[in-house]
Coordinates of C-alpha atoms in Angstrom, one line a residue:
M1 CA 0.0 -0.1 0.0
H2 CA 2.8 2.4 0.9
D3 CA 4.6 1.6 -2.5
G4 CA 1.2 2.3 -4.4
M5 CA 0.7 5.6 -2.6
T6 CA 4.3 6.5 -3.3
L7 CA 3.8 5.8 -7.1
I8 CA 0.6 7.6 -7.0
S9 CA 2.1 10.7 -5.4
T10 CA 5.1 10.8 -7.3
L11 CA 3.0 10.6 -10.6
A12 CA 0.6 13.4 -9.4
A13 CA 3.3 15.6 -8.4
A14 CA 5.4 15.0 -11.6
F15 CA 2.3 15.6 -14.0
G16 CA 0.8 18.4 -11.9
L17 CA 4.0 20.3 -11.8
A18 CA 4.9 19.5 -15.4
L19 CA 1.7 20.8 -16.6
V20 CA 2.0 24.1 -14.7
L21 CA 5.6 24.9 -15.5
G22 CA 5.0 23.7 -19.1
L23 CA 2.3 26.3 -19.4
L24 CA 4.7 29.0 -17.9
A25 CA 7.3 28.1 -20.4
Q26 CA 5.0 28.4 -23.3
W27 CA 3.7 31.8 -22.2
A28 CA 7.3 32.8 -21.9
R29 CA 7.8 31.5 -25.3
L30 CA 10.1 28.7 -24.4
P31 CA 9.8 25.1 -25.2
A32 CA 7.6 23.3 -22.8
L33 CA 10.4 20.8 -22.3
V34 CA 12.2 23.4 -20.1
G35 CA 9.1 23.3 -17.8
Y36 CA 9.2 19.5 -17.6
L37 CA 12.9 19.5 -16.7
L38 CA 12.2 22.3 -14.0
A39 CA 9.3 20.2 -12.5
G40 CA 11.8 17.3 -12.0
V41 CA 14.3 19.5 -10.3
L42 CA 11.5 20.7 -7.7
I43 CA 10.5 17.1 -6.9
G44 CA 13.9 15.7 -6.9
P45 CA 16.1 14.8 -4.0
H46 CA 18.3 17.9 -4.2
T47 CA 15.7 20.5 -3.6
P48 CA 13.5 21.1 -0.5
G49 CA 9.8 20.0 -0.1
F50 CA 8.0 17.0 -1.6
V51 CA 10.7 14.5 -2.8
G52 CA 9.2 12.0 -5.5
D53 CA 10.5 8.3 -5.9
V54 CA 13.6 8.7 -8.2
H55 CA 13.7 5.1 -8.8
L56 CA 10.1 4.6 -9.7
A57 CA 10.1 7.6 -11.8
Q58 CA 13.2 6.3 -13.8
Q59 CA 11.7 3.0 -14.2
L60 CA 8.3 4.4 -15.7
S61 CA 10.5 6.7 -17.9
E62 CA 12.0 3.8 -19.5
V63 CA 8.7 3.3 -21.1
G64 CA 8.9 7.0 -22.3
V65 CA 12.4 6.0 -23.9
M66 CA 10.8 3.2 -25.9
L67 CA 7.8 5.3 -27.0
L68 CA 10.0 8.2 -28.0
M69 CA 12.3 5.9 -30.1
F70 CA 9.2 4.5 -31.6
G71 CA 8.0 7.9 -32.6
V72 CA 11.5 8.6 -34.2
G73 CA 11.2 5.4 -36.2
L74 CA 7.5 6.2 -37.3
H75 CA 8.9 9.6 -38.6
F76 CA 12.2 8.2 -40.0
S77 CA 12.1 8.4 -43.9
V78 CA 14.7 6.7 -45.9
A79 CA 13.7 8.8 -48.9
D80 CA 14.0 12.1 -47.1
L81 CA 17.3 11.2 -45.7
M82 CA 18.7 10.0 -49.1
S83 CA 17.6 13.4 -50.6
V84 CA 20.0 15.3 -48.3
K85 CA 22.6 12.6 -47.9
G86 CA 25.3 14.5 -49.6
I87 CA 25.3 17.2 -46.7
A88 CA 23.6 15.3 -43.7
L89 CA 25.7 12.1 -43.7
P90 CA 29.3 13.7 -43.8
G91 CA 28.2 16.9 -41.9
A92 CA 26.6 15.0 -39.1
L93 CA 29.4 12.6 -38.6
V94 CA 32.2 15.2 -38.6
Q95 CA 30.2 17.5 -36.4
M96 CA 29.7 14.8 -33.9
A97 CA 33.2 14.0 -33.9
A98 CA 34.3 17.7 -33.3
A99 CA 31.8 18.1 -30.6
T100 CA 32.7 14.9 -28.9
A101 CA 36.5 16.0 -29.1
M102 CA 35.5 19.3 -27.5
G103 CA 33.5 17.8 -24.6
A104 CA 35.9 15.1 -24.0
G105 CA 38.9 17.3 -24.0
L106 CA 37.1 19.6 -21.5
A107 CA 36.4 16.7 -19.1
H108 CA 39.6 14.9 -19.3
W109 CA 42.1 17.7 -19.5
W110 CA 40.4 20.3 -17.2
W111 CA 38.4 18.2 -15.0
G112 CA 40.3 15.1 -14.7
W113 CA 38.0 12.5 -15.7
D114 CA 39.1 9.3 -17.1
M115 CA 38.8 9.0 -20.9
G116 CA 36.0 6.7 -20.9
A117 CA 33.7 9.0 -18.8
A118 CA 35.0 12.0 -20.9
L119 CA 34.1 10.4 -24.3
I120 CA 30.6 9.7 -23.0
F121 CA 30.0 13.3 -21.7
G122 CA 31.4 14.7 -25.1
L123 CA 29.2 12.4 -27.1
A124 CA 26.2 13.5 -24.9
L125 CA 27.0 17.1 -25.9
S126 CA 27.3 16.3 -29.6
V127 CA 23.7 15.1 -30.3
A128 CA 20.9 17.6 -30.7
S129 CA 17.1 17.0 -29.6
T130 CA 15.0 15.9 -32.4
V131 CA 11.8 16.8 -30.4
V132 CA 13.0 20.5 -29.9
L133 CA 14.1 20.8 -33.5
L134 CA 10.8 19.3 -34.9
R135 CA 8.8 21.8 -32.8
A136 CA 11.0 24.7 -33.7
L137 CA 10.8 24.2 -37.4
E138 CA 7.1 23.5 -37.3
S139 CA 6.4 26.8 -35.4
R140 CA 8.4 28.7 -37.9
E141 CA 6.9 26.7 -41.1
L142 CA 10.5 25.5 -42.1
L143 CA 9.9 21.7 -41.7
H144 CA 9.3 21.1 -45.4
T145 CA 11.7 23.7 -46.8
G146 CA 15.1 22.9 -48.3
N147 CA 17.0 24.0 -45.0
G148 CA 14.5 22.2 -42.8
R149 CA 14.9 19.0 -44.5
I150 CA 18.6 19.3 -44.2
A151 CA 18.5 20.0 -40.6
V152 CA 16.1 17.0 -40.1
G153 CA 18.3 14.7 -42.1
W154 CA 21.3 15.8 -40.1
L155 CA 19.6 15.0 -36.9
V156 CA 18.4 11.6 -38.3
V157 CA 22.1 10.6 -38.9
E158 CA 23.1 11.8 -35.4
D159 CA 20.2 9.7 -34.0
L160 CA 21.3 6.6 -36.0
A161 CA 24.8 7.1 -34.6
M162 CA 23.6 7.4 -31.1
V163 CA 21.4 4.2 -31.5
L164 CA 24.9 2.4 -32.5
A165 CA 26.5 4.1 -29.5
L166 CA 24.0 2.7 -27.0
V167 CA 24.5 -0.8 -28.5
L168 CA 28.4 -0.5 -28.1
I169 CA 29.0 1.4 -25.0
P170 CA 27.8 -1.6 -22.7
V171 CA 30.2 -3.7 -24.6
L172 CA 33.2 -1.3 -24.4
G173 CA 32.4 -0.4 -20.8
G174 CA 31.5 -3.8 -19.3
P175 CA 34.4 -6.2 -19.9
A176 CA 35.7 -7.9 -16.8
E177 CA 39.1 -6.8 -15.6
G178 CA 41.9 -8.4 -17.2
E179 CA 39.9 -9.2 -20.3
G180 CA 42.2 -9.1 -23.3
G181 CA 41.9 -7.1 -26.4
G182 CA 41.1 -10.1 -28.5
N183 CA 38.3 -11.0 -26.1
L184 CA 37.0 -7.4 -26.4
A185 CA 37.2 -7.5 -30.2
V186 CA 35.3 -10.8 -30.2
T187 CA 32.6 -9.3 -28.1
I188 CA 32.3 -6.4 -30.1
V189 CA 31.9 -8.3 -33.4
T190 CA 29.5 -10.7 -31.7
T191 CA 27.3 -7.8 -30.6
L192 CA 27.4 -6.2 -34.0
L193 CA 26.4 -9.6 -35.6
A194 CA 23.4 -9.6 -33.1
V195 CA 22.3 -6.3 -34.0
A196 CA 22.6 -7.1 -37.7
A197 CA 20.7 -10.2 -37.2
F198 CA 17.9 -8.4 -35.4
V199 CA 17.7 -5.7 -38.0
A200 CA 17.5 -8.5 -40.7
V201 CA 14.6 -10.0 -38.9
M202 CA 12.8 -6.9 -38.3
L203 CA 13.3 -5.9 -42.0
I204 CA 12.3 -9.1 -43.5
A205 CA 9.8 -10.9 -41.2
G206 CA 8.7 -7.6 -39.1
R207 CA 7.9 -5.8 -42.3
R208 CA 5.3 -8.4 -43.0
L209 CA 4.1 -9.6 -39.7
L210 CA 3.5 -6.2 -38.0
P211 CA 1.3 -4.7 -40.6
W212 CA -0.6 -7.9 -40.8
L213 CA -1.1 -8.0 -37.1
L214 CA -2.4 -4.3 -37.1
W215 CA -4.6 -5.2 -40.2
Q216 CA -6.3 -7.9 -38.2
V217 CA -6.8 -5.7 -35.2
N218 CA -8.1 -2.9 -37.3
R219 CA -10.8 -5.2 -38.8
T220 CA -12.4 -5.5 -35.4
G221 CA -13.3 -1.7 -35.6
S222 CA -12.0 -1.3 -32.0
R223 CA -10.0 2.1 -31.6
E224 CA -8.7 1.0 -28.0
L225 CA -7.5 -2.5 -29.5
F226 CA -5.7 -0.8 -32.2
T227 CA -4.0 1.7 -29.7
L228 CA -3.1 -1.3 -27.6
A229 CA -1.6 -3.3 -30.5
T230 CA 0.5 -0.3 -31.4
V231 CA 1.9 0.3 -27.9
A232 CA 2.3 -3.6 -27.4
A233 CA 4.3 -3.7 -30.8
A234 CA 6.7 -0.9 -29.5
V235 CA 7.3 -2.1 -26.1
G236 CA 7.2 -6.0 -26.8
L237 CA 9.7 -5.5 -29.7
A238 CA 11.9 -3.3 -27.5
V239 CA 11.9 -5.8 -24.7
G240 CA 12.1 -8.9 -27.0
A241 CA 15.1 -7.3 -28.7
A242 CA 17.0 -7.0 -25.4
A243 CA 16.0 -10.5 -24.3
L244 CA 16.7 -12.3 -27.7
F245 CA 19.4 -10.4 -29.2
G246 CA 21.2 -8.4 -26.4
V247 CA 20.5 -5.1 -28.0
S248 CA 19.0 -2.0 -26.2
V249 CA 15.4 -1.5 -25.9
A250 CA 15.8 1.9 -27.7
L251 CA 17.1 0.1 -30.8
G252 CA 14.1 -2.3 -30.7
A253 CA 11.6 0.2 -30.4
F254 CA 13.2 2.4 -33.1
F255 CA 12.9 -0.5 -35.6
A256 CA 9.3 -1.2 -34.7
G257 CA 8.6 2.3 -35.7
L258 CA 10.7 2.2 -38.8
V259 CA 8.8 -1.2 -39.9
L260 CA 5.5 0.4 -39.4
R261 CA 6.6 3.6 -41.3
E262 CA 6.3 2.0 -44.5
S263 CA 2.9 0.3 -43.9
A264 CA -0.5 1.7 -44.6
F265 CA -1.1 2.1 -40.8
S266 CA 2.1 4.3 -40.1
E267 CA -0.1 7.6 -39.8
R268 CA -2.8 6.0 -37.7
A269 CA -0.3 4.3 -35.4
A270 CA 1.4 7.6 -35.1
H271 CA -1.9 9.4 -34.2
E272 CA -3.2 6.7 -31.9
S273 CA 0.1 6.3 -29.6
L274 CA 0.8 10.2 -29.7
P275 CA -1.0 10.8 -26.4
L276 CA 0.5 8.0 -24.5
R277 CA 3.9 8.7 -26.1
D278 CA 3.6 12.5 -25.1
A279 CA 2.6 11.4 -21.4
F280 CA 5.5 9.2 -20.9
A281 CA 7.9 11.4 -22.7
V282 CA 7.0 14.2 -20.0
L283 CA 7.6 11.6 -17.3
F284 CA 11.0 11.0 -18.8
F285 CA 12.1 14.6 -18.9
V286 CA 10.9 15.0 -15.3
A287 CA 12.9 11.9 -14.1
V288 CA 16.0 13.5 -15.8
G289 CA 15.4 16.7 -14.0
M290 CA 15.3 14.8 -10.8
L291 CA 18.8 13.9 -11.2
F292 CA 19.8 17.4 -11.4
D293 CA 21.7 19.0 -8.4
P294 CA 21.3 22.8 -8.5
M295 CA 24.2 23.0 -6.3
V296 CA 26.3 22.5 -9.3
L297 CA 25.8 26.0 -10.2
V298 CA 27.3 27.3 -7.2
K299 CA 30.0 24.6 -6.8
Q300 CA 31.0 24.2 -10.5
P301 CA 29.7 27.5 -12.4
L302 CA 32.8 27.5 -14.7
A303 CA 32.1 23.9 -15.6
V304 CA 28.5 24.8 -16.3
L305 CA 29.5 27.7 -18.5
A306 CA 32.0 25.4 -20.3
T307 CA 29.5 22.9 -21.0
V308 CA 27.0 25.6 -22.4
A309 CA 29.9 27.1 -24.5
V310 CA 30.5 23.8 -26.3
I311 CA 26.7 23.3 -27.1
L312 CA 25.9 26.9 -28.1
V313 CA 29.4 27.9 -29.6
G314 CA 31.5 24.8 -30.3
K315 CA 28.8 22.9 -32.1
T316 CA 27.3 25.8 -34.1
V317 CA 30.7 27.1 -35.3
A318 CA 31.6 23.5 -36.4
A319 CA 28.2 22.9 -38.1
A320 CA 28.2 26.3 -39.9
A321 CA 31.8 25.8 -41.1
L322 CA 31.2 22.4 -42.4
V323 CA 27.9 23.5 -44.3
L324 CA 29.9 26.4 -45.9
L325 CA 32.6 24.1 -46.9
L326 CA 30.2 21.8 -48.5
K327 CA 29.3 24.9 -50.8
Y328 CA 25.9 25.5 -49.3
P329 CA 24.6 29.1 -48.9
L330 CA 25.0 31.2 -45.7
S331 CA 21.1 30.8 -44.7
T332 CA 21.5 26.9 -44.7
A333 CA 24.5 27.3 -42.6
L334 CA 23.0 29.4 -40.0
T335 CA 19.7 27.2 -39.9
V336 CA 21.7 24.1 -39.4
A337 CA 23.9 25.6 -36.7
V338 CA 20.9 26.9 -34.6
S339 CA 19.3 23.7 -35.0
L340 CA 22.1 21.8 -33.5
A341 CA 22.5 24.3 -30.6
Q342 CA 20.7 22.4 -27.9
I343 CA 20.7 18.9 -26.6
G344 CA 17.8 16.7 -25.4
E345 CA 16.6 13.2 -25.1
F346 CA 19.4 11.2 -26.5
S347 CA 21.8 12.9 -24.2
F348 CA 19.8 12.0 -21.3
I349 CA 19.5 8.4 -22.4
L350 CA 23.2 8.3 -22.9
L351 CA 24.0 9.5 -19.6
G352 CA 21.7 7.2 -17.8
L353 CA 23.3 4.4 -19.6
G354 CA 26.7 5.5 -18.5
Q355 CA 25.6 5.9 -14.9
S356 CA 24.0 2.7 -14.7
L357 CA 27.3 0.9 -15.8
K358 CA 29.3 3.3 -13.4
L359 CA 31.2 4.8 -16.2
V360 CA 30.6 8.5 -15.6
P361 CA 30.5 10.5 -12.4
A362 CA 27.3 11.9 -10.8
E363 CA 28.0 15.4 -11.7
A364 CA 28.0 14.7 -15.5
T365 CA 24.2 14.3 -15.4
S366 CA 23.9 17.7 -13.6
L367 CA 26.2 19.3 -16.1
V368 CA 24.3 17.8 -19.0
V369 CA 20.8 18.8 -17.7
A370 CA 22.0 22.5 -16.9
G371 CA 23.5 22.6 -20.6
A372 CA 19.9 21.3 -22.0
I373 CA 17.9 23.7 -20.0
V374 CA 19.9 26.7 -21.0
S375 CA 20.2 25.6 -24.6
I376 CA 16.7 24.7 -25.1
A377 CA 15.6 27.9 -23.4
L378 CA 17.9 30.1 -25.9
N379 CA 17.0 28.0 -29.0
P380 CA 13.9 29.9 -30.0
L381 CA 16.0 33.2 -29.9
L382 CA 18.5 31.8 -31.9
F383 CA 16.0 30.7 -34.5
A384 CA 14.6 34.3 -34.6
G385 CA 17.9 35.7 -35.1
V386 CA 19.0 33.6 -38.2
E387 CA 17.6 36.0 -40.9
P388 CA 18.6 39.3 -39.1
L389 CA 22.0 38.0 -38.8
R390 CA 22.2 36.9 -42.3
R391 CA 21.4 40.3 -43.4
W392 CA 23.8 41.9 -41.0
V393 CA 26.7 39.7 -42.0
L394 CA 26.0 40.4 -45.8
N395 CA 25.6 43.9 -45.5
R396 CA 28.8 44.4 -43.6
S397 CA 31.2 41.9 -44.9
A398 CA 32.5 41.8 -48.5
W399 CA 34.0 38.3 -47.7
A400 CA 30.5 37.0 -46.8
R401 CA 28.8 38.6 -50.0
K402 CA 31.7 37.0 -51.8
L403 CA 31.1 33.7 -50.2
E404 CA 27.4 33.9 -50.9
A405 CA 27.8 34.7 -54.5
R406 CA 30.8 32.4 -55.2
D407 CA 31.6 30.7 -58.5
D408 CA 28.9 27.9 -58.3
P409 CA 27.8 26.2 -61.5
L410 CA 24.3 25.6 -60.1
A411 CA 23.9 29.4 -59.4
E412 CA 23.6 30.4 -62.9
L413 CA 21.8 28.6 -66.0
P414 CA 23.8 26.7 -68.4
A415 CA 24.9 28.6 -71.6
D416 CA 22.9 26.0 -73.7
T417 CA 19.6 26.8 -72.1
P418 CA 17.1 27.2 -75.0
G419 CA 15.8 30.7 -75.6
S420 CA 12.2 29.5 -75.7
A421 CA 12.6 28.6 -72.0
L422 CA 13.6 32.4 -71.3
A423 CA 10.8 34.3 -72.9
G424 CA 7.5 34.8 -71.1
Q425 CA 8.5 32.0 -68.6
I426 CA 7.3 31.5 -65.2
V427 CA 9.9 31.9 -62.4
L428 CA 8.9 29.4 -59.7
V429 CA 10.5 30.0 -56.2
G430 CA 10.4 26.9 -54.3
H431 CA 10.3 23.3 -55.4
G432 CA 8.8 21.7 -52.3
T433 CA 5.5 19.9 -52.2
L434 CA 3.4 22.8 -53.5
G435 CA 6.1 23.8 -56.0
T436 CA 6.4 20.3 -57.4
A437 CA 2.8 19.7 -57.7
L438 CA 2.2 23.2 -59.6
H439 CA 5.3 22.5 -61.8
Q440 CA 3.6 19.2 -63.0
L441 CA 0.3 20.9 -63.7
L442 CA 2.0 23.6 -65.9
G443 CA 2.9 21.0 -68.6
E444 CA 4.8 22.4 -71.4
R445 CA 4.8 26.2 -70.0
P446 CA 8.5 27.3 -69.8
V447 CA 9.4 27.5 -66.1
V448 CA 12.7 28.4 -64.5
V449 CA 13.0 27.2 -60.8
I450 CA 14.7 28.9 -57.9
D451 CA 15.5 26.8 -55.0
R452 CA 18.0 27.0 -52.1
D453 CA 18.3 23.3 -52.0
R454 CA 21.3 21.9 -53.9
E455 CA 20.0 18.4 -54.3
V456 CA 16.7 19.8 -55.8
V457 CA 18.4 21.8 -58.4
E458 CA 20.7 18.9 -59.3
Q459 CA 17.7 16.7 -59.9
L460 CA 15.8 19.3 -62.0
R461 CA 19.1 20.0 -64.0
A462 CA 19.6 16.1 -64.6
G463 CA 16.0 16.0 -65.9
G464 CA 16.5 18.9 -68.2
Q465 CA 14.8 21.6 -66.1
A466 CA 16.1 25.1 -66.1
A467 CA 16.8 25.8 -62.4
V468 CA 18.9 28.1 -60.4
L469 CA 20.4 27.5 -56.9
G470 CA 20.3 30.5 -54.7
D471 CA 18.2 32.8 -52.7
A472 CA 15.3 34.7 -54.7
A473 CA 15.7 37.8 -52.5
E474 CA 19.2 38.3 -54.1
A475 CA 19.2 40.3 -57.3
M476 CA 21.8 38.1 -59.0
T477 CA 19.7 35.0 -58.4
L478 CA 16.7 36.8 -60.1
V479 CA 19.2 38.1 -63.0
Q480 CA 20.2 34.5 -63.5
A481 CA 16.4 33.3 -63.7
H482 CA 16.0 35.9 -66.5
I483 CA 13.3 37.6 -64.5
A484 CA 13.4 40.7 -66.9
Q485 CA 11.8 38.4 -69.6
A486 CA 9.5 36.5 -67.2
A487 CA 5.6 36.8 -67.4
W488 CA 5.0 35.3 -63.9
L489 CA 6.6 35.2 -60.5
V490 CA 5.0 32.5 -58.5
V491 CA 6.2 31.9 -54.8
A492 CA 5.5 28.5 -53.6
L493 CA 7.1 28.8 -50.0
A494 CA 5.5 28.1 -46.8
D495 CA 7.0 31.3 -45.3
V496 CA 5.9 34.1 -47.1
R497 CA 7.2 37.0 -45.0
G498 CA 9.9 37.9 -47.4
V499 CA 7.7 38.1 -50.5
P500 CA 7.1 42.0 -50.3
A501 CA 10.9 42.6 -50.5
L502 CA 11.5 39.9 -53.2
L503 CA 8.7 41.4 -55.3
D504 CA 9.9 44.9 -54.9
L505 CA 13.2 43.9 -56.3
A506 CA 11.8 41.6 -59.1
R507 CA 9.7 44.6 -60.3
Q508 CA 12.8 46.8 -60.3
L509 CA 14.1 44.5 -63.0
N510 CA 10.7 43.7 -64.6
P511 CA 8.0 46.3 -64.0
T512 CA 5.2 44.4 -65.8
L513 CA 5.7 41.2 -63.9
R514 CA 2.7 39.5 -62.4
C515 CA 3.0 37.6 -59.1
A516 CA 1.0 34.7 -57.5
V517 CA 1.3 33.6 -54.0
L518 CA -0.6 31.2 -51.8
A519 CA -1.5 32.7 -48.4
H520 CA -2.3 30.6 -45.5
T521 CA -4.3 33.0 -43.3
D522 CA -6.8 35.8 -43.9
E523 CA -4.1 38.3 -42.3
E524 CA -1.5 37.0 -44.8
E525 CA -3.9 37.5 -47.7
A526 CA -4.7 41.0 -46.7
W527 CA -1.1 41.9 -46.1
L528 CA 0.2 40.4 -49.4
G529 CA -2.4 42.3 -51.3
E530 CA -1.4 45.4 -49.8
A531 CA 2.2 44.5 -50.7
G532 CA 1.4 44.6 -54.5
V533 CA 1.0 40.9 -55.0
S534 CA -1.2 40.8 -58.0
H535 CA -2.9 37.3 -57.3
V536 CA -3.3 36.1 -53.8
L537 CA -4.7 32.6 -53.3
R538 CA -6.1 31.8 -50.0
S539 CA -5.3 28.1 -49.2
Q540 CA -8.5 26.8 -47.9
R541 CA -10.6 28.9 -50.1
A542 CA -8.6 27.8 -53.2
L543 CA -9.1 24.2 -52.1
A544 CA -12.9 24.7 -51.6
E545 CA -13.2 26.4 -55.1
A546 CA -11.5 23.4 -56.5
L547 CA -13.7 21.0 -55.0
A548 CA -16.9 23.0 -55.8
R549 CA -15.7 22.9 -59.6
V550 CA -15.4 19.0 -59.2
V551 CA -18.9 18.4 -57.6
S552 CA -20.5 21.1 -60.0
E553 CA -19.6 19.2 -63.1
P554 CA -22.7 17.5 -64.7
A555 CA -23.1 13.9 -64.0
P556 CA -22.4 11.5 -67.1
A557 CA -25.6 10.5 -68.9
A558 CA -27.2 7.3 -67.7
A559 CA -27.0 4.5 -70.2
A560 CA -30.4 3.8 -72.1
P561 CA -32.3 0.7 -70.7
A562 CA -31.8 -2.5 -72.7
H563 CA -34.9 -3.6 -74.6

């Protein structure tokens, strides 16, 4: 009875405080995750007042880890990753190596930790929170832009690298004393073979079995049974992976989501499991906050500042430099850099594993949680400063302008572009979901595409389509698209805040240019109309008008009855 009341009181305090502090964080325009971490601090053993049961919270939060990883798998798209592999794969791996080296060097040479603990600490600082990033991109309508896809692909590579680290750390950190290097190598190879066997079973058998199981449950018409089947698949496969193959529960849950991602039930599975996943994820962050000792801010303020500096400065500079070296524009470099300027769920999972194996000191968790709270709180401000910073740098640095306008073959149309494609053409800005659909409907009309995504421009060029890599708000990009001869400027971007400045620049080069933009709200529609956009389409109204045209078409004449 006592244990039951302890569990109930811990859950009541955790969820109640998380709700209150999460709301306060949202009102302060901070991610709710900051509130959840602070709720854990308040009911943790290091602060006065009510103290929750840390062990119970951590045990329940393991379910949160499984469901979080299941959600990552459900949203992981191999196609999306492959579209940005040229920057996401090398960029993420090199950036993780650089951040790990910075964090490990700090812990080993300054604080005197052993190299194993230092490497785990550095690795925890190297990976950003997918949850925080997705919410930040969605709130700014950047998720489906070229820069958004690069940032998400970068984090997917980081997540996969961390899943591998979670598999290998127990092997590297847990050999018996005196075990030789040969035995350790055999253990590592055996573990990797077990992981490979598990992946093969999941991708071959699981891809058929899980969708079939959900189909049978779906036939019952019971919503709660479908939700139960989804959660049972995530938790059951996670536990089964650990028991049968010796891999982490995180890996098992990830592949359960990955297998369902390609089935017809992926969207429903994500929707039905979302409330439970969110609830246990909150408990996971509260449990992490309970491990934080606020006295570290008093006893080791320089260590906290150094940890935050690695996250906010070291990682961002390394990421921005890598993106620029890969010949992407300054806007992409800044977006990716601020996307990585925080740490989150994988950092906590990794530190929890390190502590359970007694590989890292207790203060490591406090330092990582402090770094997470500060970096997550500042992340919205960093995102808001991306565009002002880009403009400030370009206006004051000739070197930056030269870098932005460097000699890139994709930044100008090929010399053999036919003249028929450059007279009365449509200049289409943005080739995402909307731009691609519009382009297909335009048929044989001459079109020149402007996009910031290198992979998109390369694919269009390979298919014989006239396309320019660059920012449409830059005069040279518009000149390369031959805007002076264009009949239409069509902006197919989710974020239309830059349209007035773009239109003003384009009409300086072509005063008779007509412009069409899709507005998402009534306020945007009115604002774009006042800015001089000749054709503003309201998204919901345009869809309603299209549906009205379909249902207004006369029905086909009925066939005459046979005699």
